[in-house]
Amino acid sequence: MQQRYATAFMLILWELFINTKARINTGILYSLLGDFEKAKAVLDERWLMFYVAIYMYSIWDSYRGSVDMNKLYLLADREDAPISSIRMGIWDINYLDKREPWLALVWSVLALPMYAKRY
């Protein structure tokens, strides 16, 4: 989340809540054991759709944040502007440097299987 700790903390809490309500980890367990019918039966589809929505929002927000950071970096670089390269706040630290938006997508996709294995 690019040093946006409050947003990241809220998304993690919301994801954990939805994950518990949808019983996603139990569904993953049954599917890994090969019992697909039991996996389908245990999942709550209504909550599962919220899980997908939160996951897609976090990917979109990471991409949008990377694009915004790139714009600020390019502006400061082209104009040789006195824009501070670091801004410290109560909830986060924002660094002004060039980011790759596609990396946000890659890390988000890679993080989901690693997170699912822990539970």
mmCIF file with all atom_site columns, C-alpha atoms in Angstrom:
data_model
loop_
_atom_site.group_PDB
_atom_site.id
_atom_site.type_symbol
_atom_site.label_atom_id
_atom_site.label_alt_id
_atom_site.label_comp_id
_atom_site.label_asym_id
_atom_site.label_entity_id
_atom_site.label_seq_id
_atom_site.pdbx_PDB_ins_code
_atom_site.Cartn_x
_atom_site.Cartn_y
_atom_site.Cartn_z
_atom_site.occupancy
_atom_site.B_iso_or_equiv
_atom_site.pdbx_formal_charge
_atom_site.auth_seq_id
_atom_site.auth_comp_id
_atom_site.auth_asym_id
_atom_site.auth_atom_id
_atom_site.pdbx_PDB_model_num
ATOM 1   C CA . MET A 1 1   ? 0.000   0.000   0.000   1.00 0.00 ? 1   MET A CA 1
ATOM 2   C CA . GLN A 1 2   ? 3.017   2.287   -0.454  1.00 0.00 ? 2   GLN A CA 1
ATOM 3   C CA . GLN A 1 3   ? 3.365   3.364   3.164   1.00 0.00 ? 3   GLN A CA 1
ATOM 4   C CA . ARG A 1 4   ? -0.366  4.104   3.584   1.00 0.00 ? 4   ARG A CA 1
ATOM 5   C CA . TYR A 1 5   ? -0.704  2.203   6.823   1.00 0.00 ? 5   TYR A CA 1
ATOM 6   C CA . ALA A 1 6   ? -4.206  3.295   7.840   1.00 0.00 ? 6   ALA A CA 1
ATOM 7   C CA . THR A 1 7   ? -5.689  2.224   4.514   1.00 0.00 ? 7   THR A CA 1
ATOM 8   C CA . ALA A 1 8   ? -3.746  -1.034  4.529   1.00 0.00 ? 8   ALA A CA 1
ATOM 9   C CA . PHE A 1 9   ? -4.822  -1.811  8.095   1.00 0.00 ? 9   PHE A CA 1
ATOM 10  C CA . MET A 1 10  ? -8.497  -1.182  7.290   1.00 0.00 ? 10  MET A CA 1
ATOM 11  C CA . LEU A 1 11  ? -8.339  -3.343  4.139   1.00 0.00 ? 11  LEU A CA 1
ATOM 12  C CA . ILE A 1 12  ? -6.661  -6.183  6.043   1.00 0.00 ? 12  ILE A CA 1
ATOM 13  C CA . LEU A 1 13  ? -9.274  -6.071  8.817   1.00 0.00 ? 13  LEU A CA 1
ATOM 14  C CA . TRP A 1 14  ? -12.121 -5.962  6.304   1.00 0.00 ? 14  TRP A CA 1
ATOM 15  C CA . GLU A 1 15  ? -10.577 -8.836  4.320   1.00 0.00 ? 15  GLU A CA 1
ATOM 16  C CA . LEU A 1 16  ? -10.189 -10.969 7.459   1.00 0.00 ? 16  LEU A CA 1
ATOM 17  C CA . PHE A 1 17  ? -13.798 -10.312 8.437   1.00 0.00 ? 17  PHE A CA 1
ATOM 18  C CA . ILE A 1 18  ? -15.113 -11.250 4.994   1.00 0.00 ? 18  ILE A CA 1
ATOM 19  C CA . ASN A 1 19  ? -12.765 -14.254 4.812   1.00 0.00 ? 19  ASN A CA 1
ATOM 20  C CA . THR A 1 20  ? -14.219 -15.562 8.064   1.00 0.00 ? 20  THR A CA 1
ATOM 21  C CA . LYS A 1 21  ? -17.835 -14.989 7.019   1.00 0.00 ? 21  LYS A CA 1
ATOM 22  C CA . ALA A 1 22  ? -17.361 -16.610 3.592   1.00 0.00 ? 22  ALA A CA 1
ATOM 23  C CA . ARG A 1 23  ? -15.406 -19.549 5.076   1.00 0.00 ? 23  ARG A CA 1
ATOM 24  C CA . ILE A 1 24  ? -12.864 -19.251 2.269   1.00 0.00 ? 24  ILE A CA 1
ATOM 25  C CA . ASN A 1 25  ? -10.052 -21.050 4.086   1.00 0.00 ? 25  ASN A CA 1
ATOM 26  C CA . THR A 1 26  ? -12.254 -24.069 4.780   1.00 0.00 ? 26  THR A CA 1
ATOM 27  C CA . GLY A 1 27  ? -13.229 -24.131 1.109   1.00 0.00 ? 27  GLY A CA 1
ATOM 28  C CA . ILE A 1 28  ? -9.553  -24.000 0.124   1.00 0.00 ? 28  ILE A CA 1
ATOM 29  C CA . LEU A 1 29  ? -8.788  -26.861 2.502   1.00 0.00 ? 29  LEU A CA 1
ATOM 30  C CA . TYR A 1 30  ? -11.509 -29.084 1.050   1.00 0.00 ? 30  TYR A CA 1
ATOM 31  C CA . SER A 1 31  ? -10.495 -28.249 -2.513  1.00 0.00 ? 31  SER A CA 1
ATOM 32  C CA . LEU A 1 32  ? -6.873  -29.123 -1.769  1.00 0.00 ? 32  LEU A CA 1
ATOM 33  C CA . LEU A 1 33  ? -8.060  -32.434 -0.344  1.00 0.00 ? 33  LEU A CA 1
ATOM 34  C CA . GLY A 1 34  ? -9.950  -33.070 -3.590  1.00 0.00 ? 34  GLY A CA 1
ATOM 35  C CA . ASP A 1 35  ? -13.444 -32.843 -2.082  1.00 0.00 ? 35  ASP A CA 1
ATOM 36  C CA . PHE A 1 36  ? -14.799 -30.173 -4.434  1.00 0.00 ? 36  PHE A CA 1
ATOM 37  C CA . GLU A 1 37  ? -18.476 -30.765 -3.647  1.00 0.00 ? 37  GLU A CA 1
ATOM 38  C CA . LYS A 1 38  ? -17.834 -30.183 0.052   1.00 0.00 ? 38  LYS A CA 1
ATOM 39  C CA . ALA A 1 39  ? -15.766 -27.085 -0.798  1.00 0.00 ? 39  ALA A CA 1
ATOM 40  C CA . LYS A 1 40  ? -18.671 -25.657 -2.815  1.00 0.00 ? 40  LYS A CA 1
ATOM 41  C CA . ALA A 1 41  ? -21.124 -26.482 -0.041  1.00 0.00 ? 41  ALA A CA 1
ATOM 42  C CA . VAL A 1 42  ? -19.128 -24.791 2.704   1.00 0.00 ? 42  VAL A CA 1
ATOM 43  C CA . LEU A 1 43  ? -18.552 -21.477 0.870   1.00 0.00 ? 43  LEU A CA 1
ATOM 44  C CA . ASP A 1 44  ? -21.018 -18.640 1.361   1.00 0.00 ? 44  ASP A CA 1
ATOM 45  C CA . GLU A 1 45  ? -21.377 -17.097 -2.091  1.00 0.00 ? 45  GLU A CA 1
ATOM 46  C CA . ARG A 1 46  ? -22.748 -13.764 -0.895  1.00 0.00 ? 46  ARG A CA 1
ATOM 47  C CA . TRP A 1 47  ? -19.712 -13.087 1.301   1.00 0.00 ? 47  TRP A CA 1
ATOM 48  C CA . LEU A 1 48  ? -17.387 -14.530 -1.338  1.00 0.00 ? 48  LEU A CA 1
ATOM 49  C CA . MET A 1 49  ? -18.429 -11.786 -3.760  1.00 0.00 ? 49  MET A CA 1
ATOM 50  C CA . PHE A 1 50  ? -17.453 -9.172  -1.163  1.00 0.00 ? 50  PHE A CA 1
ATOM 51  C CA . TYR A 1 51  ? -14.057 -10.854 -0.853  1.00 0.00 ? 51  TYR A CA 1
ATOM 52  C CA . VAL A 1 52  ? -13.501 -10.554 -4.602  1.00 0.00 ? 52  VAL A CA 1
ATOM 53  C CA . ALA A 1 53  ? -14.601 -6.917  -4.515  1.00 0.00 ? 53  ALA A CA 1
ATOM 54  C CA . ILE A 1 54  ? -12.164 -6.036  -1.709  1.00 0.00 ? 54  ILE A CA 1
ATOM 55  C CA . TYR A 1 55  ? -9.345  -7.865  -3.498  1.00 0.00 ? 55  TYR A CA 1
ATOM 56  C CA . MET A 1 56  ? -10.043 -6.047  -6.780  1.00 0.00 ? 56  MET A CA 1
ATOM 57  C CA . TYR A 1 57  ? -10.319 -2.693  -5.001  1.00 0.00 ? 57  TYR A CA 1
ATOM 58  C CA . SER A 1 58  ? -6.929  -3.171  -3.333  1.00 0.00 ? 58  SER A CA 1
ATOM 59  C CA . ILE A 1 59  ? -5.334  -3.999  -6.708  1.00 0.00 ? 59  ILE A CA 1
ATOM 60  C CA . TRP A 1 60  ? -6.948  -0.940  -8.318  1.00 0.00 ? 60  TRP A CA 1
ATOM 61  C CA . ASP A 1 61  ? -5.935  1.323   -5.411  1.00 0.00 ? 61  ASP A CA 1
ATOM 62  C CA . SER A 1 62  ? -2.321  0.122   -5.584  1.00 0.00 ? 62  SER A CA 1
ATOM 63  C CA . TYR A 1 63  ? -2.237  0.764   -9.318  1.00 0.00 ? 63  TYR A CA 1
ATOM 64  C CA . ARG A 1 64  ? -3.812  4.210   -8.936  1.00 0.00 ? 64  ARG A CA 1
ATOM 65  C CA . GLY A 1 65  ? -1.353  5.114   -6.179  1.00 0.00 ? 65  GLY A CA 1
ATOM 66  C CA . SER A 1 66  ? 1.592   4.075   -8.355  1.00 0.00 ? 66  SER A CA 1
ATOM 67  C CA . VAL A 1 67  ? 0.338   6.168   -11.260 1.00 0.00 ? 67  VAL A CA 1
ATOM 68  C CA . ASP A 1 68  ? -0.102  9.212   -8.983  1.00 0.00 ? 68  ASP A CA 1
ATOM 69  C CA . MET A 1 69  ? 3.371   8.768   -7.527  1.00 0.00 ? 69  MET A CA 1
ATOM 70  C CA . ASN A 1 70  ? 4.813   8.566   -11.063 1.00 0.00 ? 70  ASN A CA 1
ATOM 71  C CA . LYS A 1 71  ? 3.097   11.810  -12.038 1.00 0.00 ? 71  LYS A CA 1
ATOM 72  C CA . LEU A 1 72  ? 4.520   13.624  -9.022  1.00 0.00 ? 72  LEU A CA 1
ATOM 73  C CA . TYR A 1 73  ? 7.968   12.207  -9.693  1.00 0.00 ? 73  TYR A CA 1
ATOM 74  C CA . LEU A 1 74  ? 7.899   13.258  -13.349 1.00 0.00 ? 74  LEU A CA 1
ATOM 75  C CA . LEU A 1 75  ? 6.683   16.740  -12.434 1.00 0.00 ? 75  LEU A CA 1
ATOM 76  C CA . ALA A 1 76  ? 9.433   17.219  -9.875  1.00 0.00 ? 76  ALA A CA 1
ATOM 77  C CA . ASP A 1 77  ? 12.053  15.803  -12.245 1.00 0.00 ? 77  ASP A CA 1
ATOM 78  C CA . ARG A 1 78  ? 11.077  17.901  -15.280 1.00 0.00 ? 78  ARG A CA 1
ATOM 79  C CA . GLU A 1 79  ? 10.542  21.175  -13.501 1.00 0.00 ? 79  GLU A CA 1
ATOM 80  C CA . ASP A 1 80  ? 13.330  20.738  -10.964 1.00 0.00 ? 80  ASP A CA 1
ATOM 81  C CA . ALA A 1 81  ? 10.675  21.758  -8.475  1.00 0.00 ? 81  ALA A CA 1
ATOM 82  C CA . PRO A 1 82  ? 11.293  22.022  -4.737  1.00 0.00 ? 82  PRO A CA 1
ATOM 83  C CA . ILE A 1 83  ? 8.845   19.232  -3.930  1.00 0.00 ? 83  ILE A CA 1
ATOM 84  C CA . SER A 1 84  ? 9.804   17.386  -0.783  1.00 0.00 ? 84  SER A CA 1
ATOM 85  C CA . SER A 1 85  ? 10.808  13.810  -1.525  1.00 0.00 ? 85  SER A CA 1
ATOM 86  C CA . ILE A 1 86  ? 9.442   12.560  1.789   1.00 0.00 ? 86  ILE A CA 1
ATOM 87  C CA . ARG A 1 87  ? 6.336   13.557  3.713   1.00 0.00 ? 87  ARG A CA 1
ATOM 88  C CA . MET A 1 88  ? 5.807   12.204  7.187   1.00 0.00 ? 88  MET A CA 1
ATOM 89  C CA . GLY A 1 89  ? 2.375   12.077  8.732   1.00 0.00 ? 89  GLY A CA 1
ATOM 90  C CA . ILE A 1 90  ? 0.700   10.505  11.716  1.00 0.00 ? 90  ILE A CA 1
ATOM 91  C CA . TRP A 1 91  ? -0.454  7.408   9.790   1.00 0.00 ? 91  TRP A CA 1
ATOM 92  C CA . ASP A 1 92  ? 2.059   7.072   6.997   1.00 0.00 ? 92  ASP A CA 1
ATOM 93  C CA . ILE A 1 93  ? 5.241   8.136   5.277   1.00 0.00 ? 93  ILE A CA 1
ATOM 94  C CA . ASN A 1 94  ? 5.029   9.063   1.603   1.00 0.00 ? 94  ASN A CA 1
ATOM 95  C CA . TYR A 1 95  ? 8.154   8.925   -0.520  1.00 0.00 ? 95  TYR A CA 1
ATOM 96  C CA . LEU A 1 96  ? 8.444   10.705  -3.845  1.00 0.00 ? 96  LEU A CA 1
ATOM 97  C CA . ASP A 1 97  ? 10.062  8.261   -6.220  1.00 0.00 ? 97  ASP A CA 1
ATOM 98  C CA . LYS A 1 98  ? 9.226   6.559   -9.470  1.00 0.00 ? 98  LYS A CA 1
ATOM 99  C CA . ARG A 1 99  ? 7.018   3.481   -9.116  1.00 0.00 ? 99  ARG A CA 1
ATOM 100 C CA . GLU A 1 100 ? 6.084   0.786   -11.586 1.00 0.00 ? 100 GLU A CA 1
ATOM 101 C CA . PRO A 1 101 ? 2.264   0.366   -11.656 1.00 0.00 ? 101 PRO A CA 1
ATOM 102 C CA . TRP A 1 102 ? 2.462   -3.147  -13.065 1.00 0.00 ? 102 TRP A CA 1
ATOM 103 C CA . LEU A 1 103 ? 4.504   -4.219  -10.013 1.00 0.00 ? 103 LEU A CA 1
ATOM 104 C CA . ALA A 1 104 ? 1.520   -3.450  -7.779  1.00 0.00 ? 104 ALA A CA 1
ATOM 105 C CA . LEU A 1 105 ? -0.522  -5.922  -9.814  1.00 0.00 ? 105 LEU A CA 1
ATOM 106 C CA . VAL A 1 106 ? 2.219   -8.566  -9.729  1.00 0.00 ? 106 VAL A CA 1
ATOM 107 C CA . TRP A 1 107 ? 2.765   -8.304  -5.958  1.00 0.00 ? 107 TRP A CA 1
ATOM 108 C CA . SER A 1 108 ? -0.980  -8.414  -5.300  1.00 0.00 ? 108 SER A CA 1
ATOM 109 C CA . VAL A 1 109 ? -1.399  -11.558 -7.383  1.00 0.00 ? 109 VAL A CA 1
ATOM 110 C CA . LEU A 1 110 ? 1.621   -13.200 -5.739  1.00 0.00 ? 110 LEU A CA 1
ATOM 111 C CA . ALA A 1 111 ? 0.516   -12.273 -2.215  1.00 0.00 ? 111 ALA A CA 1
ATOM 112 C CA . LEU A 1 112 ? -2.899  -13.956 -2.391  1.00 0.00 ? 112 LEU A CA 1
ATOM 113 C CA . PRO A 1 113 ? -1.640  -17.580 -2.608  1.00 0.00 ? 113 PRO A CA 1
ATOM 114 C CA . MET A 1 114 ? 0.954   -16.949 0.103   1.00 0.00 ? 114 MET A CA 1
ATOM 115 C CA . TYR A 1 115 ? -1.694  -15.482 2.386   1.00 0.00 ? 115 TYR A CA 1
ATOM 116 C CA . ALA A 1 116 ? -4.130  -18.316 1.721   1.00 0.00 ? 116 ALA A CA 1
ATOM 117 C CA . LYS A 1 117 ? -1.525  -20.952 2.625   1.00 0.00 ? 117 LYS A CA 1
ATOM 118 C CA . ARG A 1 118 ? -1.049  -19.524 6.117   1.00 0.00 ? 118 ARG A CA 1
ATOM 119 C CA . TYR A 1 119 ? -4.668  -20.173 7.059   1.00 0.00 ? 119 TYR A CA 1
#
